[in-house]
Amino acid sequence: MTKAPPIPRKKRSLSMFVSVPYIVWMLLFILVPLGMVVWFGFTTSDGAFTLDNFAGVMKYGKVFFKSIYLSLIATVVCLLIGFPVGYLMSRMSEVGQRTMLMLIMLPMWMSFLLRTYAWMTLLEREGLINRFFGLFGLGPFNMINTQGAVVLGMVYNYLPFMIMPLHSVMIKIDRSIIEAAQDLGANGVHVFLKVLLPLSVPGIVTGVTMVFVPSVSTFIISRMLGGGTNLLIGDLIEQQFLGSVYNPNVGSAMSLILMVMILLIMGVINHFDDGEMEGMLV
C-alpha cells in the first residue's frame, strides 16, 4: 500500500486556526460546566470533600428506574414507527422524499413548549379527544397526568430524531440487494431479518441514541403531561437547581449518576453496531 502524502504545514496551521473557535466553545460551554458539576457533586456547600451527595440520591432509586423504563418504552415505540416510515421514504421519488422530510420537520419549527402544551388541551377530560369519544357515548377517559401521556409526549417530540437517521441509512441500501435476495428465494421475513435489518443497524443505533438520551433527561414533558405526579430524573435535577429545594450539590450528584447510566446504556447499544455494515453503506 502506498503511503498517503504528508499534509503541508500551511494547511495544518490553517486547520488549527479554524478549529480555535470550536475549542474555545468546548472549553467554555462543555468542559467548564462539566468540571463544575463534578466539583459540586463531590463537595459540600462549604467546599469540603464528601460522598454524602451520592448517598442522598439512593432514595430516588424508583424515580431513576421509572425514567429509564418510560424512556425505553418511548424509544421502542419510536423505532417501531420510524423504521417502516424511514423505509417507505427511502423508496419514494426525490420529490416525495423532500416532501415527507418537510412534513416531518415542520412541527419542529414550532416551540417545544407549544407542541407539548397542545397535547395538554387534547388529552384533558374536556379536551378534543374526549369530546370526540363523547359523540359515541364513550368516556370521558383519564388520559392526562398519566405515564401513558408522558410516553406519548416523548414519542411525539422525538420521533423525527428516529426517522431521520433511519432514512439517511436506508436510502443508501441498493435496491438490487433486496431484489437479489428475493431472486434467491428469500421471502419478506427473511429479506427483513437477513438483509434490511442488518444494513440498517447504524441508523437504528443513531436513532435510539438520539431518542433515548433526551427522553431519559426530560422534565418539561413529565411536568406538563404528567401533572407533577410522574416525576422523572430531569424533574428532580431541575428542583435541586431551580426549585424550592435548591441543593446544587445533590443535583450535581444526580447529574453525574444519570450521565454514567446513559454512557453505560449507550455503550451496550453501540456494541450492536457493526462497523463493517456501516462501511458497506458508505
GROMACS .gro file of C-alpha atoms in nm:
model
  282
    1MET     CA    1   0.000   0.000   0.000
    2THR     CA    2   0.123   0.348  -0.084
    3LYS     CA    3   0.168   0.597   0.193
    4ALA     CA    4  -0.056   0.899   0.200
    5PRO     CA    5   0.134   1.220   0.127
    6PRO     CA    6   0.204   1.433   0.436
    7ILE     CA    7  -0.022   1.731   0.498
    8PRO     CA    8   0.157   2.058   0.419
    9ARG     CA    9   0.249   2.272   0.719
   10LYS     CA   10   0.044   2.566   0.593
   11LYS     CA   11  -0.270   2.353   0.571
   12ARG     CA   12  -0.211   2.215   0.920
   13SER     CA   13  -0.168   2.565   1.059
   14LEU     CA   14  -0.483   2.680   0.881
   15SER     CA   15  -0.685   2.385   1.014
   16MET     CA   16  -0.561   2.454   1.368
   17PHE     CA   17  -0.652   2.820   1.335
   18VAL     CA   18  -1.001   2.736   1.207
   19SER     CA   19  -1.056   2.494   1.497
   20VAL     CA   20  -0.975   2.758   1.763
   21PRO     CA   21  -1.337   2.888   1.793
   22TYR     CA   22  -1.464   2.533   1.839
   23ILE     CA   23  -1.200   2.461   2.105
   24VAL     CA   24  -1.290   2.781   2.292
   25TRP     CA   25  -1.659   2.693   2.268
   26MET     CA   26  -1.588   2.345   2.407
   27LEU     CA   27  -1.389   2.485   2.697
   28LEU     CA   28  -1.649   2.746   2.793
   29PHE     CA   29  -1.971   2.553   2.744
   30ILE     CA   30  -1.876   2.185   2.786
   31LEU     CA   31  -1.562   2.128   2.990
   32VAL     CA   32  -1.605   2.415   3.237
   33PRO     CA   33  -1.971   2.331   3.321
   34LEU     CA   34  -1.884   1.962   3.343
   35GLY     CA   35  -1.597   2.042   3.579
   36MET     CA   36  -1.833   2.250   3.794
   37VAL     CA   37  -2.083   1.963   3.810
   38VAL     CA   38  -1.806   1.723   3.920
   39TRP     CA   39  -1.685   1.974   4.180
   40PHE     CA   40  -2.031   2.031   4.329
   41GLY     CA   41  -2.110   1.659   4.320
   42PHE     CA   42  -1.813   1.567   4.540
   43THR     CA   43  -1.822   1.862   4.780
   44THR     CA   44  -2.047   2.012   5.045
   45SER     CA   45  -2.183   2.367   5.045
   46ASP     CA   46  -1.864   2.464   5.234
   47GLY     CA   47  -1.637   2.310   4.969
   48ALA     CA   48  -1.532   2.006   5.173
   49PHE     CA   49  -1.497   1.668   5.000
   50THR     CA   50  -1.787   1.426   5.063
   51LEU     CA   51  -1.972   1.130   4.917
   52ASP     CA   52  -2.292   1.203   5.106
   53ASN     CA   53  -2.441   1.367   4.798
   54PHE     CA   54  -2.443   1.034   4.618
   55ALA     CA   55  -2.580   0.855   4.924
   56GLY     CA   56  -2.870   1.102   4.927
   57VAL     CA   57  -2.952   1.015   4.567
   58MET     CA   58  -3.014   0.649   4.651
   59LYS     CA   59  -3.357   0.725   4.798
   60TYR     CA   60  -3.470   0.832   4.450
   61GLY     CA   61  -3.396   0.491   4.300
   62LYS     CA   62  -3.758   0.437   4.196
   63VAL     CA   63  -3.757   0.765   4.003
   64PHE     CA   64  -3.439   0.661   3.819
   65PHE     CA   65  -3.592   0.325   3.733
   66LYS     CA   66  -3.918   0.486   3.614
   67SER     CA   67  -3.726   0.735   3.397
   68ILE     CA   68  -3.530   0.460   3.224
   69TYR     CA   69  -3.840   0.242   3.190
   70LEU     CA   70  -4.056   0.512   3.029
   71SER     CA   71  -3.767   0.627   2.808
   72LEU     CA   72  -3.709   0.273   2.682
   73ILE     CA   73  -4.080   0.237   2.603
   74ALA     CA   74  -4.077   0.566   2.411
   75THR     CA   75  -3.761   0.463   2.225
   76VAL     CA   76  -3.908   0.125   2.125
   77VAL     CA   77  -4.232   0.290   2.006
   78CYS     CA   78  -4.032   0.545   1.804
   79LEU     CA   79  -3.832   0.261   1.649
   80LEU     CA   80  -4.144   0.062   1.560
   81ILE     CA   81  -4.296   0.369   1.395
   82GLY     CA   82  -3.978   0.517   1.249
   83PHE     CA   83  -3.843   0.201   1.084
   84PRO     CA   84  -4.128   0.146   0.834
   85VAL     CA   85  -4.166   0.520   0.778
   86GLY     CA   86  -3.794   0.555   0.705
   87TYR     CA   87  -3.803   0.259   0.469
   88LEU     CA   88  -4.107   0.384   0.278
   89MET     CA   89  -3.949   0.727   0.248
   90SER     CA   90  -3.626   0.579   0.112
   91ARG     CA   91  -3.820   0.409  -0.167
   92MET     CA   92  -4.004   0.726  -0.275
   93SER     CA   93  -3.901   0.956  -0.555
   94GLU     CA   94  -3.677   1.250  -0.476
   95VAL     CA   95  -3.974   1.486  -0.473
   96GLY     CA   96  -4.167   1.254  -0.243
   97GLN     CA   97  -3.871   1.224  -0.005
   98ARG     CA   98  -3.826   1.600   0.015
   99THR     CA   99  -4.199   1.645   0.079
  100MET     CA  100  -4.202   1.384   0.356
  101LEU     CA  101  -3.891   1.530   0.517
  102MET     CA  102  -4.053   1.872   0.518
  103LEU     CA  103  -4.371   1.734   0.677
  104ILE     CA  104  -4.169   1.554   0.945
  105MET     CA  105  -3.957   1.859   1.023
  106LEU     CA  106  -4.244   2.110   1.006
  107PRO     CA  107  -4.370   2.056   1.366
  108MET     CA  108  -4.015   2.106   1.494
  109TRP     CA  109  -4.022   2.463   1.365
  110MET     CA  110  -4.268   2.540   1.645
  111SER     CA  111  -4.175   2.582   2.009
  112PHE     CA  112  -4.119   2.261   2.207
  113LEU     CA  113  -4.334   2.400   2.488
  114LEU     CA  114  -4.613   2.496   2.249
  115ARG     CA  115  -4.624   2.148   2.098
  116THR     CA  116  -4.635   1.985   2.441
  117TYR     CA  117  -4.898   2.230   2.565
  118ALA     CA  118  -5.114   2.144   2.262
  119TRP     CA  119  -5.124   1.782   2.378
  120MET     CA  120  -5.248   1.901   2.718
  121THR     CA  121  -5.554   2.055   2.553
  122LEU     CA  122  -5.609   1.737   2.353
  123LEU     CA  123  -5.577   1.490   2.642
  124GLU     CA  124  -5.758   1.668   2.926
  125ARG     CA  125  -6.101   1.545   3.039
  126GLU     CA  126  -6.277   1.822   2.849
  127GLY     CA  127  -6.033   1.810   2.560
  128LEU     CA  128  -6.094   1.743   2.194
  129ILE     CA  129  -6.025   1.369   2.214
  130ASN     CA  130  -6.273   1.310   2.497
  131ARG     CA  131  -6.528   1.528   2.320
  132PHE     CA  132  -6.488   1.315   2.009
  133PHE     CA  133  -6.543   0.995   2.209
  134GLY     CA  134  -6.841   1.162   2.376
  135LEU     CA  135  -7.016   1.177   2.038
  136PHE     CA  136  -7.032   0.795   2.054
  137GLY     CA  137  -7.131   0.783   2.420
  138LEU     CA  138  -6.779   0.691   2.537
  139GLY     CA  139  -6.567   0.844   2.809
  140PRO     CA  140  -6.455   1.074   2.939
  141PHE     CA  141  -6.124   0.891   2.976
  142ASN     CA  142  -5.847   0.991   3.212
  143MET     CA  143  -5.562   1.043   2.965
  144ILE     CA  144  -5.379   1.343   3.110
  145ASN     CA  145  -5.142   1.322   3.411
  146THR     CA  146  -5.057   0.958   3.340
  147GLN     CA  147  -4.744   0.770   3.243
  148GLY     CA  148  -4.900   0.698   2.905
  149ALA     CA  149  -4.934   1.072   2.840
  150VAL     CA  150  -4.566   1.121   2.927
  151VAL     CA  151  -4.462   0.846   2.685
  152LEU     CA  152  -4.690   0.996   2.419
  153GLY     CA  153  -4.521   1.334   2.462
  154MET     CA  154  -4.178   1.175   2.429
  155VAL     CA  155  -4.275   0.985   2.114
  156TYR     CA  156  -4.435   1.288   1.951
  157ASN     CA  157  -4.143   1.523   2.022
  158TYR     CA  158  -3.855   1.285   1.950
  159LEU     CA  159  -3.992   1.068   1.667
  160PRO     CA  160  -3.822   1.280   1.395
  161PHE     CA  161  -3.486   1.203   1.557
  162MET     CA  162  -3.553   0.835   1.489
  163ILE     CA  163  -3.685   0.873   1.136
  164MET     CA  164  -3.407   1.097   1.006
  165PRO     CA  165  -3.106   0.867   1.072
  166LEU     CA  166  -3.302   0.560   0.960
  167HIS     CA  167  -3.393   0.732   0.634
  168SER     CA  168  -3.037   0.851   0.574
  169VAL     CA  169  -2.909   0.493   0.610
  170MET     CA  170  -3.186   0.314   0.422
  171ILE     CA  171  -3.160   0.545   0.122
  172LYS     CA  172  -2.808   0.407   0.068
  173ILE     CA  173  -2.929   0.045   0.053
  174ASP     CA  174  -2.917  -0.058  -0.311
  175ARG     CA  175  -3.248  -0.194  -0.435
  176SER     CA  176  -3.059  -0.464  -0.626
  177ILE     CA  177  -2.950  -0.620  -0.294
  178ILE     CA  178  -3.311  -0.674  -0.191
  179GLU     CA  179  -3.403  -0.794  -0.540
  180ALA     CA  180  -3.111  -1.039  -0.536
  181ALA     CA  181  -3.227  -1.182  -0.203
  182GLN     CA  182  -3.579  -1.225  -0.343
  183ASP     CA  183  -3.443  -1.390  -0.658
  184LEU     CA  184  -3.255  -1.639  -0.438
  185GLY     CA  185  -3.582  -1.744  -0.275
  186ALA     CA  186  -3.592  -1.527   0.036
  187ASN     CA  187  -3.942  -1.433   0.145
  188GLY     CA  188  -4.036  -1.100   0.303
  189VAL     CA  189  -3.945  -1.208   0.655
  190HIS     CA  190  -3.602  -1.336   0.551
  191VAL     CA  191  -3.533  -1.023   0.346
  192PHE     CA  192  -3.615  -0.811   0.650
  193LEU     CA  193  -3.414  -1.017   0.901
  194LYS     CA  194  -3.115  -1.107   0.681
  195VAL     CA  195  -3.077  -0.800   0.460
  196LEU     CA  196  -3.273  -0.491   0.558
  197LEU     CA  197  -3.231  -0.507   0.935
  198PRO     CA  198  -2.853  -0.572   0.942
  199LEU     CA  199  -2.786  -0.296   0.689
  200SER     CA  200  -3.000  -0.055   0.895
  201VAL     CA  201  -2.815  -0.113   1.224
  202PRO     CA  202  -2.610   0.212   1.207
  203GLY     CA  203  -2.929   0.415   1.163
  204ILE     CA  204  -3.103   0.221   1.441
  205VAL     CA  205  -2.817   0.283   1.683
  206THR     CA  206  -2.808   0.655   1.600
  207GLY     CA  207  -3.185   0.689   1.624
  208VAL     CA  208  -3.205   0.502   1.955
  209THR     CA  209  -2.932   0.724   2.097
  210MET     CA  210  -3.094   1.046   1.977
  211VAL     CA  211  -3.433   0.946   2.124
  212PHE     CA  212  -3.331   0.777   2.448
  213VAL     CA  213  -3.088   1.042   2.576
  214PRO     CA  214  -3.331   1.340   2.566
  215SER     CA  215  -3.620   1.119   2.682
  216VAL     CA  216  -3.446   0.998   2.997
  217SER     CA  217  -3.340   1.351   3.094
  218THR     CA  218  -3.657   1.544   3.004
  219PHE     CA  219  -3.854   1.735   3.266
  220ILE     CA  220  -4.090   1.960   3.069
  221ILE     CA  221  -4.288   1.670   2.920
  222SER     CA  222  -4.329   1.492   3.254
  223ARG     CA  223  -4.430   1.814   3.426
  224MET     CA  224  -4.687   1.923   3.166
  225LEU     CA  225  -4.834   1.586   3.067
  226GLY     CA  226  -4.760   1.402   3.392
  227GLY     CA  227  -4.914   1.668   3.613
  228GLY     CA  228  -4.623   1.669   3.856
  229THR     CA  229  -4.720   1.324   3.986
  230ASN     CA  230  -4.496   1.135   3.743
  231LEU     CA  231  -4.156   1.274   3.838
  232LEU     CA  232  -3.857   1.176   3.626
  233ILE     CA  233  -3.484   1.227   3.681
  234GLY     CA  234  -3.493   1.556   3.495
  235ASP     CA  235  -3.761   1.689   3.730
  236LEU     CA  236  -3.553   1.602   4.037
  237ILE     CA  237  -3.242   1.765   3.894
  238GLU     CA  238  -3.439   2.075   3.797
  239GLN     CA  239  -3.581   2.100   4.150
  240GLN     CA  240  -3.232   2.085   4.301
  241PHE     CA  241  -3.109   2.376   4.089
  242LEU     CA  242  -3.417   2.592   4.033
  243GLY     CA  243  -3.687   2.464   4.267
  244SER     CA  244  -3.765   2.534   4.629
  245VAL     CA  245  -3.535   2.250   4.743
  246TYR     CA  246  -3.222   2.413   4.596
  247ASN     CA  247  -2.932   2.183   4.667
  248PRO     CA  248  -2.688   2.209   4.373
  249ASN     CA  249  -2.456   1.956   4.534
  250VAL     CA  250  -2.717   1.679   4.535
  251GLY     CA  251  -2.836   1.796   4.192
  252SER     CA  252  -2.483   1.763   4.056
  253ALA     CA  253  -2.456   1.413   4.205
  254MET     CA  254  -2.782   1.319   4.032
  255SER     CA  255  -2.650   1.460   3.704
  256LEU     CA  256  -2.329   1.257   3.731
  257ILE     CA  257  -2.518   0.936   3.808
  258LEU     CA  258  -2.752   1.000   3.515
  259MET     CA  259  -2.452   1.067   3.291
  260VAL     CA  260  -2.286   0.739   3.389
  261MET     CA  261  -2.611   0.547   3.338
  262ILE     CA  262  -2.659   0.694   2.991
  263LEU     CA  263  -2.299   0.616   2.896
  264LEU     CA  264  -2.336   0.255   3.011
  265ILE     CA  265  -2.663   0.207   2.822
  266MET     CA  266  -2.522   0.373   2.511
  267GLY     CA  267  -2.216   0.150   2.536
  268VAL     CA  268  -2.438  -0.157   2.533
  269ILE     CA  269  -2.639  -0.023   2.237
  270ASN     CA  270  -2.328   0.074   2.039
  271HIS     CA  271  -2.195  -0.277   2.092
  272PHE     CA  272  -2.454  -0.395   1.838
  273ASP     CA  273  -2.330  -0.150   1.576
  274ASP     CA  274  -2.124  -0.339   1.318
  275GLY     CA  275  -1.856  -0.120   1.167
  276GLU     CA  276  -1.834  -0.343   0.861
  277MET     CA  277  -2.202  -0.294   0.783
  278GLU     CA  278  -2.159   0.079   0.809
  279GLY     CA  279  -1.868   0.060   0.568
  280MET     CA  280  -2.085  -0.124   0.316
  281LEU     CA  281  -2.328   0.165   0.311
  282VAL     CA  282  -2.079   0.447   0.268
   0.00000   0.00000   0.00000
